[in-house]
mmCIF file of C-alpha atoms in Angstrom:
data_model
loop_
_atom_site.group_PDB
_atom_site.id
_atom_site.type_symbol
_atom_site.label_atom_id
_atom_site.label_comp_id
_atom_site.label_asym_id
_atom_site.label_seq_id
_atom_site.Cartn_x
_atom_site.Cartn_y
_atom_site.Cartn_z
ATOM 1 C CA MET V 263 -15.249 -0.735 15.375
ATOM 2 C CA ARG V 264 -14.189 0.910 12.127
ATOM 3 C CA ARG V 265 -10.781 1.871 13.555
ATOM 4 C CA LEU V 266 -10.312 -1.742 14.626
ATOM 5 C CA LEU V 267 -10.649 -2.859 10.989
ATOM 6 C CA GLU V 268 -8.421 -0.151 9.504
ATOM 7 C CA LEU V 269 -5.169 -1.259 7.847
ATOM 8 C CA ARG V 270 -5.771 -4.898 8.812
ATOM 9 C CA VAL V 271 -6.172 -6.681 5.472
ATOM 10 C CA PRO V 272 -3.298 -6.321 3.004
ATOM 11 C CA PRO V 273 -4.718 -5.012 -0.308
ATOM 12 C CA LEU V 274 -3.303 -7.961 -2.267
ATOM 13 C CA LEU V 275 -5.088 -10.354 0.096
ATOM 14 C CA LEU V 276 -8.271 -8.284 -0.261
ATOM 15 C CA THR V 277 -7.902 -8.607 -4.047
ATOM 16 C CA LEU V 278 -7.567 -12.391 -3.799
ATOM 17 C CA ILE V 279 -10.565 -12.630 -1.473
ATOM 18 C CA ALA V 280 -12.672 -10.389 -3.732
ATOM 19 C CA GLY V 281 -11.566 -12.303 -6.830
ATOM 20 C CA SER V 282 -12.503 -15.610 -5.203
ATOM 21 C CA LEU V 283 -15.872 -14.250 -4.150
ATOM 22 C CA MET V 284 -16.436 -12.976 -7.698
ATOM 23 C CA TRP V 285 -15.593 -16.409 -9.118
ATOM 24 C CA TRP V 286 -18.016 -18.099 -6.728
ATOM 25 C CA LEU V 287 -20.786 -15.598 -7.507
ATOM 26 C CA ALA V 288 -20.234 -16.166 -11.229
ATOM 27 C CA ARG V 289 -20.727 -19.893 -10.694
ATOM 28 C CA VAL V 290 -23.970 -19.619 -8.718
ATOM 29 C CA THR V 291 -25.694 -16.771 -10.596
ATOM 30 C CA PRO V 292 -26.673 -16.248 -14.252
ATOM 31 C CA ALA V 293 -24.033 -14.886 -16.604
ATOM 32 C CA LEU V 294 -24.360 -12.266 -19.313
ATOM 33 C CA ASP V 295 -24.594 -13.432 -22.898
ATOM 34 C CA TRP V 296 -21.311 -11.821 -23.915
ATOM 35 C CA PRO V 297 -19.261 -13.310 -26.775
ATOM 36 C CA LEU V 298 -15.941 -14.722 -25.599
ATOM 37 C CA GLY V 299 -13.848 -12.768 -28.122
ATOM 38 C CA SER V 300 -15.005 -9.285 -27.170
ATOM 39 C CA ARG V 301 -15.076 -10.238 -23.504
ATOM 40 C CA ALA V 302 -11.467 -11.435 -23.701
ATOM 41 C CA VAL V 303 -10.317 -8.216 -25.394
ATOM 42 C CA ALA V 304 -12.081 -6.008 -22.836
ATOM 43 C CA ALA V 305 -10.730 -8.065 -19.927
ATOM 44 C CA ALA V 306 -7.197 -8.019 -21.345
ATOM 45 C CA LEU V 307 -7.241 -4.242 -21.845
ATOM 46 C CA LEU V 308 -8.478 -3.634 -18.296
ATOM 47 C CA CYS V 309 -5.950 -6.066 -16.854
ATOM 48 C CA ILE V 310 -3.016 -4.636 -18.810
ATOM 49 C CA GLY V 311 -4.043 -1.102 -17.857
ATOM 50 C CA GLY V 312 -4.371 -2.038 -14.198
ATOM 51 C CA LEU V 313 -1.019 -3.812 -14.101
ATOM 52 C CA ALA V 314 0.704 -0.938 -15.904
ATOM 53 C CA ILE V 315 -0.665 1.587 -13.399
ATOM 54 C CA ALA V 316 0.273 -0.554 -10.391
ATOM 55 C CA ILE V 317 3.787 -1.247 -11.730
ATOM 56 C CA ALA V 318 4.333 2.451 -12.443
ATOM 57 C CA ALA V 319 3.312 3.211 -8.857
ATOM 58 C CA VAL V 320 5.677 0.633 -7.378
ATOM 59 C CA ARG V 321 8.524 1.991 -9.499
ATOM 60 C CA GLU V 322 7.906 5.517 -8.198
ATOM 61 C CA PHE V 323 8.003 4.269 -4.606
ATOM 62 C CA ARG V 324 11.221 2.355 -5.235
ATOM 63 C CA GLY V 325 12.759 5.376 -6.934
ATOM 64 C CA ALA V 326 11.930 7.488 -3.880
ATOM 65 C CA ARG V 327 13.259 4.727 -1.589
ATOM 66 C CA THR V 328 10.223 4.801 0.630
ATOM 67 C CA THR V 329 8.081 2.032 2.043
ATOM 68 C CA GLY V 330 5.269 0.614 -0.020
ATOM 69 C CA SER V 331 3.755 -1.176 2.962
ATOM 70 C CA PRO V 332 0.019 -0.494 2.993
ATOM 71 C CA LEU V 333 -0.179 -1.658 6.604
ATOM 72 C CA ARG V 334 2.396 0.818 7.958
ATOM 73 C CA PRO V 335 1.928 4.147 6.144
ATOM 74 C CA ALA V 336 3.495 6.060 9.040
ATOM 75 C CA ASP V 337 6.844 4.455 8.078
ATOM 76 C CA ALA V 338 6.946 6.460 4.832
ATOM 77 C CA SER V 339 10.254 8.287 4.487
ATOM 78 C CA ALA V 340 9.230 10.363 1.472
ATOM 79 C CA MET V 341 6.051 11.667 -0.093
ATOM 80 C CA VAL V 342 5.837 10.601 -3.721
ATOM 81 C CA ARG V 343 4.201 13.108 -6.089
ATOM 82 C CA THR V 344 5.924 12.262 -9.363
ATOM 83 C CA GLY V 345 4.882 10.081 -12.270
ATOM 84 C CA ILE V 346 1.517 8.391 -11.873
ATOM 85 C CA TYR V 347 1.193 9.969 -8.412
ATOM 86 C CA GLY V 348 0.731 13.303 -10.158
ATOM 87 C CA ARG V 349 -2.574 11.958 -11.566
ATOM 88 C CA THR V 350 -3.961 9.824 -8.741
ATOM 89 C CA ARG V 351 -3.078 9.526 -5.068
ATOM 90 C CA ASN V 352 -3.774 5.792 -5.057
ATOM 91 C CA PRO V 353 -2.509 4.214 -8.274
ATOM 92 C CA MET V 354 -1.737 0.858 -6.659
ATOM 93 C CA TYR V 355 -5.339 0.514 -5.510
ATOM 94 C CA LEU V 356 -6.625 1.791 -8.831
ATOM 95 C CA GLY V 357 -4.499 -0.842 -10.566
ATOM 96 C CA LEU V 358 -5.844 -3.618 -8.319
ATOM 97 C CA LEU V 359 -9.392 -2.431 -8.932
ATOM 98 C CA LEU V 360 -8.872 -2.494 -12.716
ATOM 99 C CA VAL V 361 -7.520 -6.053 -12.474
ATOM 100 C CA LEU V 362 -10.640 -7.027 -10.523
ATOM 101 C CA ALA V 363 -12.776 -5.265 -13.133
ATOM 102 C CA ALA V 364 -11.010 -7.310 -15.810
ATOM 103 C CA TRP V 365 -11.810 -10.468 -13.873
ATOM 104 C CA SER V 366 -15.476 -9.506 -13.589
ATOM 105 C CA VAL V 367 -15.631 -8.824 -17.337
ATOM 106 C CA TRP V 368 -14.005 -12.180 -18.065
ATOM 107 C CA LEU V 369 -16.542 -13.888 -15.792
ATOM 108 C CA ALA V 370 -19.396 -11.966 -17.525
ATOM 109 C CA SER V 371 -21.269 -11.966 -14.257
ATOM 110 C CA PRO V 372 -23.378 -9.067 -12.987
ATOM 111 C CA ALA V 373 -23.110 -10.523 -9.480
ATOM 112 C CA ALA V 374 -19.305 -10.568 -9.728
ATOM 113 C CA MET V 375 -19.338 -6.987 -11.011
ATOM 114 C CA ALA V 376 -21.357 -5.966 -7.944
ATOM 115 C CA VAL V 377 -18.337 -6.813 -5.783
ATOM 116 C CA LEU V 378 -16.344 -3.910 -7.297
ATOM 117 C CA PRO V 379 -18.160 -1.084 -5.479
ATOM 118 C CA VAL V 380 -17.802 -3.010 -2.216
ATOM 119 C CA VAL V 381 -14.034 -3.186 -2.775
ATOM 120 C CA VAL V 382 -13.932 0.553 -3.546
ATOM 121 C CA VAL V 383 -15.795 1.408 -0.328
ATOM 122 C CA TYR V 384 -13.595 -0.955 1.710
ATOM 123 C CA LEU V 385 -10.393 0.519 0.287
ATOM 124 C CA ASP V 386 -11.657 4.077 0.576
ATOM 125 C CA ARG V 387 -12.739 3.833 4.209
ATOM 126 C CA LEU V 388 -10.534 1.161 5.783
ATOM 127 C CA GLN V 389 -7.307 1.527 3.833
ATOM 128 C CA ILE V 390 -6.964 4.921 2.147
ATOM 129 C CA ALA V 391 -8.520 7.113 4.871
ATOM 130 C CA PRO V 392 -6.178 5.836 7.613
ATOM 131 C CA GLU V 393 -3.210 5.995 5.226
ATOM 132 C CA GLU V 394 -4.020 9.615 4.475
ATOM 133 C CA ARG V 395 -4.350 10.445 8.174
ATOM 134 C CA ALA V 396 -0.884 8.974 8.768
ATOM 135 C CA LEU V 397 0.599 10.842 5.791
ATOM 136 C CA ALA V 398 -1.006 14.120 6.889
ATOM 137 C CA GLU V 399 0.505 13.637 10.332
ATOM 138 C CA ARG V 400 3.918 12.767 8.888
ATOM 139 C CA PHE V 401 4.138 15.346 6.066
ATOM 140 C CA GLY V 402 1.740 18.045 7.251
ATOM 141 C CA ARG V 403 1.230 20.960 4.887
ATOM 142 C CA ASP V 404 2.960 19.197 1.959
ATOM 143 C CA PHE V 405 0.455 16.354 2.097
ATOM 144 C CA ASP V 406 -2.486 18.741 2.484
ATOM 145 C CA GLU V 407 -1.362 20.589 -0.659
ATOM 146 C CA TYR V 408 -0.951 17.288 -2.523
ATOM 147 C CA ARG V 409 -4.384 16.105 -1.373
ATOM 148 C CA ARG V 410 -5.961 19.314 -2.696
ATOM 149 C CA SER V 411 -4.189 19.112 -6.062
ATOM 150 C CA VAL V 412 -4.463 15.381 -6.914
ATOM 151 C CA ARG V 413 -7.629 13.278 -6.832
ATOM 152 C CA ARG V 414 -7.922 10.222 -4.636
ATOM 153 C CA TRP V 415 -8.883 7.831 -7.456
ATOM 154 C CA LEU V 416 -9.003 9.473 -10.890
#
């Protein structure tokens, strides 16, 4: 069953679905008493950080002229290890997660914040694990060395 679900939902669509669910949960559950000013600053910093990380990742992929398709990792023509990929193996997903964290802070909803770990588990098991299997098959020892030297998330 798990294999059937792997690489099926594009991460941007997952982000939109999670964000919508977070919005709905914020509307039907109690919110935190968090002043708008500090909430806005925290949300903006998380969002800017997430976008910066994701954009840096996309630029590295474009510079290497390899596919960025999360649904077809076996099509990768190059293994990217430079830039942000020297710090995290999944900066695009980290960036999306930070944007969702910003949204949960803006909503000031504990219920919305509870969606974040669900997104992490989904990405980790149904997106990243199959991507890494495909990359290990494609790049062999080089990918194994990269996997040992760079963390999956942070």
